[in-house]
CSV table of C-alpha atoms and ligand atoms in Angstrom, one decimal:
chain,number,residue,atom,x,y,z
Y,15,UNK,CA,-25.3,50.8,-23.2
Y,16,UNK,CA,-28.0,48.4,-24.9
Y,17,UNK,CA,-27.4,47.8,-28.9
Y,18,UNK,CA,-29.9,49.8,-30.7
Y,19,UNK,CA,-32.2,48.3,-33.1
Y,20,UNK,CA,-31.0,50.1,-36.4
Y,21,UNK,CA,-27.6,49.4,-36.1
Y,22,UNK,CA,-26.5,45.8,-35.9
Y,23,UNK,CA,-24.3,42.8,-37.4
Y,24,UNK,CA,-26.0,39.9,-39.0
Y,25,UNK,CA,-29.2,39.3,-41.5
Y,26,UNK,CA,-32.9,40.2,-41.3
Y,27,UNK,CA,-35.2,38.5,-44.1
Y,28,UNK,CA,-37.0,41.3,-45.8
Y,29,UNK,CA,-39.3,40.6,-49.0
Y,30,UNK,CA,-37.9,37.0,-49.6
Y,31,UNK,CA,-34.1,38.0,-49.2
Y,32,UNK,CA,-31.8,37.8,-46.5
Y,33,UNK,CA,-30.0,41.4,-46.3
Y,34,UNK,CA,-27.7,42.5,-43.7
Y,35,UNK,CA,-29.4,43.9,-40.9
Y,36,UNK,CA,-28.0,47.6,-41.3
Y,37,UNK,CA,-29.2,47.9,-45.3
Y,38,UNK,CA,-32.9,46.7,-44.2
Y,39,UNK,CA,-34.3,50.1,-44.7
Y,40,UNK,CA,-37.7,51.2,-46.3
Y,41,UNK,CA,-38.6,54.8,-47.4
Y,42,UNK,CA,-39.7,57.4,-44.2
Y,43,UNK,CA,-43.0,58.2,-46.8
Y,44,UNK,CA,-44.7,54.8,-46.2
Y,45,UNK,CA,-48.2,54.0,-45.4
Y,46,UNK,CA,-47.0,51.7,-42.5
Y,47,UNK,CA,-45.4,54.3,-40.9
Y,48,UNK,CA,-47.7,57.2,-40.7
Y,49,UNK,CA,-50.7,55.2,-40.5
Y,50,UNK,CA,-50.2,52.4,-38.8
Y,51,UNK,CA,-51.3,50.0,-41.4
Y,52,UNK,CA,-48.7,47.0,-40.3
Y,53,UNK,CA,-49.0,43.9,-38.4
Y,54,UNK,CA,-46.7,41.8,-36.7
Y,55,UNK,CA,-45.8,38.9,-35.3
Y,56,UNK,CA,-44.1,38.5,-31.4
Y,57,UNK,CA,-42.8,34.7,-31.1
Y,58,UNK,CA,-39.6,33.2,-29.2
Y,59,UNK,CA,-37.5,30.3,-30.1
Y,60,UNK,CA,-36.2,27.9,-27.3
Y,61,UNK,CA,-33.2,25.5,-27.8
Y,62,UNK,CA,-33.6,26.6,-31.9
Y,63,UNK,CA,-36.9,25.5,-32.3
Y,64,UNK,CA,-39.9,28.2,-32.2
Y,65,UNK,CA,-42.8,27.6,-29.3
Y,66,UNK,CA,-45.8,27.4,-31.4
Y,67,UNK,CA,-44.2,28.4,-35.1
Y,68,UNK,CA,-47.6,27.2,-37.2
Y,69,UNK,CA,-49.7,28.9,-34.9
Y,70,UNK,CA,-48.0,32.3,-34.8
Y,71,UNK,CA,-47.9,32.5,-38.8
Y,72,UNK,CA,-51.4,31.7,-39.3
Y,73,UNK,CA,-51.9,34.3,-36.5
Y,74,UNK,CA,-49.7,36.6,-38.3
Y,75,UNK,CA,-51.5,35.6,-41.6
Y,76,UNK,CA,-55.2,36.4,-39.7
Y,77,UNK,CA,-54.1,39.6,-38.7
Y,78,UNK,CA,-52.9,40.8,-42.2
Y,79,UNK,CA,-56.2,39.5,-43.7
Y,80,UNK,CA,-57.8,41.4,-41.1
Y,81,UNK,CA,-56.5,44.9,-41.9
Y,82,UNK,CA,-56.6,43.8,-45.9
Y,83,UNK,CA,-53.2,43.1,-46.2
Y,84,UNK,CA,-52.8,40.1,-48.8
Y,85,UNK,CA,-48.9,38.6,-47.5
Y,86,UNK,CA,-47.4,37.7,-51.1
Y,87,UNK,CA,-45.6,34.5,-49.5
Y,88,UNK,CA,-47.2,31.6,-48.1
Y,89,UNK,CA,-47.2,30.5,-44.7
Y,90,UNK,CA,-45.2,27.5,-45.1
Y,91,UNK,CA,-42.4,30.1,-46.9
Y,92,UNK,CA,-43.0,32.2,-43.4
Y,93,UNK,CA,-42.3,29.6,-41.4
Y,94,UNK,CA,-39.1,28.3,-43.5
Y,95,UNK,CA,-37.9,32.1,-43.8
Y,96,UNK,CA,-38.1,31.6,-40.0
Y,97,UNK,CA,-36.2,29.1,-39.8
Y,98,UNK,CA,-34.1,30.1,-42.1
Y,99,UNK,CA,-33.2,33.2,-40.6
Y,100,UNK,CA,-32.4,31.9,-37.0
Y,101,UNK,CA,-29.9,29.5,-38.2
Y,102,UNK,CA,-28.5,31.7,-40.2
Y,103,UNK,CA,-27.8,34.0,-37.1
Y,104,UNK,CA,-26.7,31.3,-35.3
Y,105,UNK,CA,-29.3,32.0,-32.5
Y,106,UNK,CA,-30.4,28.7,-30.5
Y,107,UNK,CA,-32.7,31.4,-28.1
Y,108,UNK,CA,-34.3,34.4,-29.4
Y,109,UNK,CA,-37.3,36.6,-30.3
Y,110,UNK,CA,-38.4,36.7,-33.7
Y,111,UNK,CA,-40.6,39.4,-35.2
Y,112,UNK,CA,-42.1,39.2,-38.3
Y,113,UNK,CA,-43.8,42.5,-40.3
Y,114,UNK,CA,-45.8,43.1,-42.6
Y,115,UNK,CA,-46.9,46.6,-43.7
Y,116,UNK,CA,-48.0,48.8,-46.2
Y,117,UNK,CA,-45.6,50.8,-48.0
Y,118,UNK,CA,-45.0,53.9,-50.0
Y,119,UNK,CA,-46.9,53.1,-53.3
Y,120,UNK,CA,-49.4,55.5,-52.1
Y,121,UNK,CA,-50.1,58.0,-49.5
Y,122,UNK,CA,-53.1,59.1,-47.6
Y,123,UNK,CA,-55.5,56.5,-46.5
Y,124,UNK,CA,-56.8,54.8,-49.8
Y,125,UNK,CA,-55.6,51.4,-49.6
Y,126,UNK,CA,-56.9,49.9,-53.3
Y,127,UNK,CA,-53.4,50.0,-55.0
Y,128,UNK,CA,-50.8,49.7,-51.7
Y,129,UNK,CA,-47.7,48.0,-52.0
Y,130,UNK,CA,-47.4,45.1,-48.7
Y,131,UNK,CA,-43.5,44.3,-47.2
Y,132,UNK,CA,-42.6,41.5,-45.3
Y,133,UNK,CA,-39.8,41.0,-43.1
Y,134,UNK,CA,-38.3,39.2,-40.3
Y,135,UNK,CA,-35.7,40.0,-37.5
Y,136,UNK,CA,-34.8,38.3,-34.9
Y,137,UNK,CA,-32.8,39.4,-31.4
Y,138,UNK,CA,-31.1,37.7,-28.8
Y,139,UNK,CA,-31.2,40.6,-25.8
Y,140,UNK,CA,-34.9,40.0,-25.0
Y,141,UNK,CA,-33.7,37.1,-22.6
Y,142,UNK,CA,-36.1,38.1,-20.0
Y,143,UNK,CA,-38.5,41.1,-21.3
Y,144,UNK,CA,-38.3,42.7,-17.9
Y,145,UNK,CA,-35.3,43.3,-16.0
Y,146,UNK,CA,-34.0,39.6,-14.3
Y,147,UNK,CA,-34.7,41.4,-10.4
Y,148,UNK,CA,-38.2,43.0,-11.7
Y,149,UNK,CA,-39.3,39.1,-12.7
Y,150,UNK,CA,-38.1,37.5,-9.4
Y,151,UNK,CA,-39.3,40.3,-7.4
Y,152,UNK,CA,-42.6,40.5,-9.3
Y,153,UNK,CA,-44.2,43.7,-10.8
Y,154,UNK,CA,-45.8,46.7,-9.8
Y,155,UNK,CA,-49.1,47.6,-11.8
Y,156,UNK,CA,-50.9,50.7,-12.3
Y,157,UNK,CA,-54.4,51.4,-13.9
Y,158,UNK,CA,-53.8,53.0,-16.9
Y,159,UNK,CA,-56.3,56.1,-18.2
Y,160,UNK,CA,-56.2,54.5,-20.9
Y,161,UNK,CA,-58.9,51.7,-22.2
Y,162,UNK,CA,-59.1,48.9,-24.7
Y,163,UNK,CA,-62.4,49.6,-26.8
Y,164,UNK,CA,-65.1,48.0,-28.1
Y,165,UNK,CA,-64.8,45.0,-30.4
Y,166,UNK,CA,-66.3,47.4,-33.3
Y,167,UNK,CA,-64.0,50.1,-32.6
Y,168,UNK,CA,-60.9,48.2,-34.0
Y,169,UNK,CA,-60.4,44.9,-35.3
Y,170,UNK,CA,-58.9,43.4,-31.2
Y,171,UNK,CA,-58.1,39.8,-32.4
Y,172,UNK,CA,-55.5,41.5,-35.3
Y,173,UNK,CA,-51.7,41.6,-33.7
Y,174,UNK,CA,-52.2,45.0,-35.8
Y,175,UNK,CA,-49.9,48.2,-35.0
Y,176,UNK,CA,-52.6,50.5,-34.3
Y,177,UNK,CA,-54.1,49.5,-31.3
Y,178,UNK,CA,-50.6,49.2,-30.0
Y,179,UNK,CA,-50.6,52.8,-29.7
Y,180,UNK,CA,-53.0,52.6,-26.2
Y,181,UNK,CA,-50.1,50.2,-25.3
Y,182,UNK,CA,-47.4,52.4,-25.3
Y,183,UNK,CA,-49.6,55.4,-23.8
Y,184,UNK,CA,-50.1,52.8,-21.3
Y,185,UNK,CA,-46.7,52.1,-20.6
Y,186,UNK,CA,-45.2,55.4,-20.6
Y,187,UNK,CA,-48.3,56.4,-17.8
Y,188,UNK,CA,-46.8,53.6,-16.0
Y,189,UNK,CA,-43.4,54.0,-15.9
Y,190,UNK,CA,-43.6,58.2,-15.5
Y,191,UNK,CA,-45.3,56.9,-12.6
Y,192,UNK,CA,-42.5,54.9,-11.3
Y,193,UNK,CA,-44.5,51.4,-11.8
Y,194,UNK,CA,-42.9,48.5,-14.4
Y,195,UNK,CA,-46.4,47.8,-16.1
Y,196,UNK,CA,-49.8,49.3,-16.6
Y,197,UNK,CA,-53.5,47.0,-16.0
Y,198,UNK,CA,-55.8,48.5,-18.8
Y,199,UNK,CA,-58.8,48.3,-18.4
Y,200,UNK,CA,-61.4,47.8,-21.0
Y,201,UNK,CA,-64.7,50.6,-22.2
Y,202,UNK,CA,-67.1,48.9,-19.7
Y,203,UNK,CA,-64.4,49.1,-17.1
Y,204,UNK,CA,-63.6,45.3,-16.3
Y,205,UNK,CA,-59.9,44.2,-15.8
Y,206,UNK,CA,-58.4,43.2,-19.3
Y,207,UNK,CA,-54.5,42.9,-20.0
Y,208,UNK,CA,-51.6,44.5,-19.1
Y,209,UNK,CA,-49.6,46.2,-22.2
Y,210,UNK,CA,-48.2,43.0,-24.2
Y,211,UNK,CA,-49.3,40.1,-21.9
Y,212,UNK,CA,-52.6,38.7,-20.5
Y,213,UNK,CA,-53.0,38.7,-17.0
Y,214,UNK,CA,-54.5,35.8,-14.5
Y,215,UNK,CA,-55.3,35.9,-10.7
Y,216,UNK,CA,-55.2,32.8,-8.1
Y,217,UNK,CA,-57.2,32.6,-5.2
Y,218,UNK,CA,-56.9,29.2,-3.6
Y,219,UNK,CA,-57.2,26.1,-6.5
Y,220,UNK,CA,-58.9,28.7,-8.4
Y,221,UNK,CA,-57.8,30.9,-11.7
Y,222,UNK,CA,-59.6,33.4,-13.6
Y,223,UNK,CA,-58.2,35.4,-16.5
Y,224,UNK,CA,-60.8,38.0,-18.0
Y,225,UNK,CA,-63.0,36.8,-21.3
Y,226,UNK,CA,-60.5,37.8,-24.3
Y,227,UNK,CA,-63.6,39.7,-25.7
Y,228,UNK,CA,-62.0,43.2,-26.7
Y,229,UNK,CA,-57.9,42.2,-26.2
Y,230,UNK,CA,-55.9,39.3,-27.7
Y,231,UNK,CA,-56.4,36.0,-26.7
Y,232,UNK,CA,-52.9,35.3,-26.7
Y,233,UNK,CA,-51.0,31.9,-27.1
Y,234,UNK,CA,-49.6,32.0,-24.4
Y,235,UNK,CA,-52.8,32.5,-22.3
Y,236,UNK,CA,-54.1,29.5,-24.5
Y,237,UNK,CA,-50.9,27.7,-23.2
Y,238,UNK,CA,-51.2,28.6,-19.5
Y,239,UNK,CA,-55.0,27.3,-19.5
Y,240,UNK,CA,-54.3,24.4,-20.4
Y,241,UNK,CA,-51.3,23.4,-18.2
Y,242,UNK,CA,-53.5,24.7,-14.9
Y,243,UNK,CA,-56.2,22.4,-16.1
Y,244,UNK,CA,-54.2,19.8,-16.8
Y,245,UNK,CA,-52.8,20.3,-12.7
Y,246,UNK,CA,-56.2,20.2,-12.0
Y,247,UNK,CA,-56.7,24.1,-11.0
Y,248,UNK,CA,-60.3,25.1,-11.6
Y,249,UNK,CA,-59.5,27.7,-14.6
Y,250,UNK,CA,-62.7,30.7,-15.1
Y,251,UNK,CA,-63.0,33.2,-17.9
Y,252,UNK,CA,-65.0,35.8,-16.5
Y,253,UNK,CA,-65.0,39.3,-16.1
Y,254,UNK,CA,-63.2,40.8,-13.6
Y,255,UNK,CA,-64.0,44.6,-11.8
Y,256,UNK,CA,-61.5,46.3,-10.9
Y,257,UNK,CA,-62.2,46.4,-7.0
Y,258,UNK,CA,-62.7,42.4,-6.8
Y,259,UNK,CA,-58.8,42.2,-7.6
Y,260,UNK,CA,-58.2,42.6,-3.8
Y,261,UNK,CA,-59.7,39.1,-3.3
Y,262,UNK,CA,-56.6,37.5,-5.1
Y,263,UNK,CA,-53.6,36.1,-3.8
Y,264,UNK,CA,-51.6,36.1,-6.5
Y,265,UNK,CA,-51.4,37.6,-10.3
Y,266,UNK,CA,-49.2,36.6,-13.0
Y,267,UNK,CA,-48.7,37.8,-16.4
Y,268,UNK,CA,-48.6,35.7,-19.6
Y,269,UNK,CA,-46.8,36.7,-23.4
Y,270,UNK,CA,-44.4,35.7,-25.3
Y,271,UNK,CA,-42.2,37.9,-24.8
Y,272,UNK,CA,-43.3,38.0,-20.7
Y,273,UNK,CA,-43.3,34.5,-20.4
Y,274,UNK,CA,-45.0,34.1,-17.1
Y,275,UNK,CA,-44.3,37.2,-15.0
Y,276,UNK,CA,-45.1,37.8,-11.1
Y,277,UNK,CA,-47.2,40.6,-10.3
Y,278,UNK,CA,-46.3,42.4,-6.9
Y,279,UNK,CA,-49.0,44.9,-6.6
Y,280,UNK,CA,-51.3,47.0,-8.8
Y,281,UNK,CA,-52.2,50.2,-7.5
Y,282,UNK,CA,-52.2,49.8,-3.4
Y,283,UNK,CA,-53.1,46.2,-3.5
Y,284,UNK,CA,-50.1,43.6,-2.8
Y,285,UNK,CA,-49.8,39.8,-3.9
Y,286,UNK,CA,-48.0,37.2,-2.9
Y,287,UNK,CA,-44.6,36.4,-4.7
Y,288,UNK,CA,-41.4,34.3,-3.9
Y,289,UNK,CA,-40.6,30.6,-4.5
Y,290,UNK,CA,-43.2,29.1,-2.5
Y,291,UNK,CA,-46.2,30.8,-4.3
Y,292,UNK,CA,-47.9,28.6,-7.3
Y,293,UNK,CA,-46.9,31.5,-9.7
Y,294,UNK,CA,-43.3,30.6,-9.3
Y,295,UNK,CA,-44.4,26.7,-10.1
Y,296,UNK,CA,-46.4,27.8,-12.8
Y,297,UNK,CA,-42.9,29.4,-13.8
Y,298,UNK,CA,-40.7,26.4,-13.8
Y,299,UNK,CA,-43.9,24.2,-15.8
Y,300,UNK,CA,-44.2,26.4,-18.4
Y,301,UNK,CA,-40.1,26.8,-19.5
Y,302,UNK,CA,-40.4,22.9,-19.6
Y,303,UNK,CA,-43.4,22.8,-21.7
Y,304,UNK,CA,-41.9,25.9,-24.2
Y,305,UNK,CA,-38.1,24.1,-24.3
Y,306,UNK,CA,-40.2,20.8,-24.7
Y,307,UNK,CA,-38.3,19.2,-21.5
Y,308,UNK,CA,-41.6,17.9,-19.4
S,412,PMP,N1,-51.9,41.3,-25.2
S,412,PMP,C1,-51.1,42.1,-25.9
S,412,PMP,C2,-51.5,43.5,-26.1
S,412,PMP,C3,-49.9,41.7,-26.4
S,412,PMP,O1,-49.1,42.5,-27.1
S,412,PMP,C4,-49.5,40.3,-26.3
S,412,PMP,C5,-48.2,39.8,-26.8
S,412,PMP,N2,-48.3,39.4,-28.1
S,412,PMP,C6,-50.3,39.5,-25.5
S,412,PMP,C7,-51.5,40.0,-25.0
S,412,PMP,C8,-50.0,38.0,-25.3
S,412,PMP,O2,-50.0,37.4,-26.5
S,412,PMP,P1,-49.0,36.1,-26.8
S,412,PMP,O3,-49.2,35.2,-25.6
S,412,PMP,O4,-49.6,35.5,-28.0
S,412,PMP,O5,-47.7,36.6,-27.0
C-alpha cells in the first residue's frame, strides 16, 4: 500500500526549523484549514537541483501577496530552506511543496491580526504523477461540470488553495466516471486546463494552448513554448471551443508535477499517441532541458 502523507521518516522545514516529519503538526482550528486561506508552491528537483527554483518562490511569494499573506522569510531563505531540506533527505529526485497559510490566531474570516506558517516537504513517490502505463498509453479526458471563473471571481494567477477546490470536484467527476483527468472548461465555455496541468493541441507544425486569461499560466507551459518555438513549431495562444478540439491530432498536458503527459481521448474524440507522435519527442526534449542534459 502507498505511504501516507502523515506518517513518515525524515524532516519537513516548518517555520524556519527542520522537524521530523511526523511532529510537523498545526492545530485542526486554523484559518488555513477551514477557509482555505493557504498558498502553495508545486516544484520538482532533477539530479538535486530544482527546475526553475527562483521562479517558483517568487511565484510562491506572488501568490501569498495576493491573498495578503506577508511570508516572514525571504525568498532567498525559501530557496536555501529548499535546498536545505532536499539534502538533508538525501533526495537527488523529488517534489517539493512549500505552504504557507494562515493559522489559528483567529477564527472566522477577519484577517487583520492572522498568524502566517511556512513550511516545506518534500516526497520522492511522485516519480511520474500518473500511473507509468496511464503516461505511455496517454490519458483519457472528460469535460468537467465544473468551470474556472472569471478573473474577478478569484484572484486565477495565485497558486492559492481555494480555487483548487473546482480541481478536485473536477477530478473526482472524472475518475467516478472511469476517466484519468477532467478538461475544465472556463465561464464563457472555451477549453482551459485540465486539473493541475495546462493543456496544448498539435495539428500539423502547429500548437495552440488556450490564452492563460482565467487559469495559471504555468512554468511549465512557459517552458514548453519556448522549446516548440525554438524547434520552429508555429506556437498560438488562442481560445479554444470545445467542438474545434476534434481538429487536433494530438494533446498533451504540461505541470510540474505532469511533466508532459499524452492525452488519448477527451470525451469521444481520440488522438494520436505512441513513439512516433511529436508528443512523445516533445517528451524526451523536455526531461533534457529540466535534468539540464541538452
Ligand atoms: N494549472 C493548475 C490548476 C495547476 O495546479 C498546475 C500545477 N501547478 C498547472 C496548471 C501547471 O503549472 P506549473 O507548470 O507551474 O506546474
Amino acid at each position: 500500500m502507498a505511504k501516507t502523507f502523515e506518517n513518515r521518516e525524515g524532516w519537513i522545514w516548518y517555520d524556519g526549523e527542520f522537524v521530523q516529519w511526523n511532529n510537523a503538526k498545526t492545530h485542526i482550528i486554523s484559518q488555513g484549514l477551514h477557509y482555505a486561506s493557504a498558498v502553495f508552491e508545486g516544484e520538482r528537483s532533477y539530479n538535486g537541483k530544482i527546475f526553475k527554483s527562483d521562479q517558483h518562490t517568487k511565484r510562491f511569494f506572488k501568490s501569498a501577496e495576493t491573498i495578503g499573506i506577508i511570508i516572514p522569510f525571504s525568498e532567498s531563505e525559501i530557496n536555501k530552506a529548499k535546498e536545505d531540506l532536499i539534502f538533508k533527505m538525501n533526495y537527488k529526485d523529488c517534489y517539493v511543496r512549500p505552504f504557507a497559510w494562515r493559522g489559528s490566531n483567529l477564527m472566522g474570516l477577519s484577517t487583520t491580526n492572522s498568524d502566517v506558517h511556512v513550511s516545506i516537504a518534500v516526497w520522492d513517490d511522485w516519480t511520474t504523477y500518473y500511473k507509468l502505463e496511464d503516461m505511455k498509453e496517454g490519458l483519457s479526458l472528460i469535460t468537467s461540470p465544473w468551470k474556472r471563473p472569471p478573473p474577478d471571481s478569484i484572484p486565477f494567477e495565485a497558486k492559492a488553495s481555494g480555487p483548487y477546490l473546482i480541481c478536485t470536484l473536477s477530478k473526482s467527476f472524472a475518475e467516478s466516471k472511469g476517466y484519468n483527468e477532467a478538461l475544465m472548461l472556463d465561464y464563457r465555455g472555451y477549453v482551459a486546463e485540465a486539473t493541475s496541468s495546462n493543456i496544448f493541441l498539435i495539428k500539423d507544425k502547429e500548437i495552440h494552448t488556450p490564452i492563460p486569461d482565467c487559469f495559471l499560466n504555468g512554468i511549465t507551459r512557459q517552458t514548453v513554448i519556448e522549446m516548440v518555438e525554438d524547434q520552429g513549431f508555429n506556437l498560438v495562444e488562442r481560445y479554444v471551443k470545445p467542438d474545434e478540439l476534434k481538429n487536433y491530432d494530438e494533446v498533451f498536458l504540461t505541470g510540474t508535477a505532469a511533466e508532459i503527459t499524452p492525452v488519448k481521448s477527451i470525451d469521444s474524440i481520440n488522438f494520436n499517441t505512441g513513439d512516433d507522435t511529436k508528443t512523445f519527442q516533445f517528451m524526451k526534449d523536455y526531461r533534457k532541458i529540466v535534468t539540464g542534459t541538452n
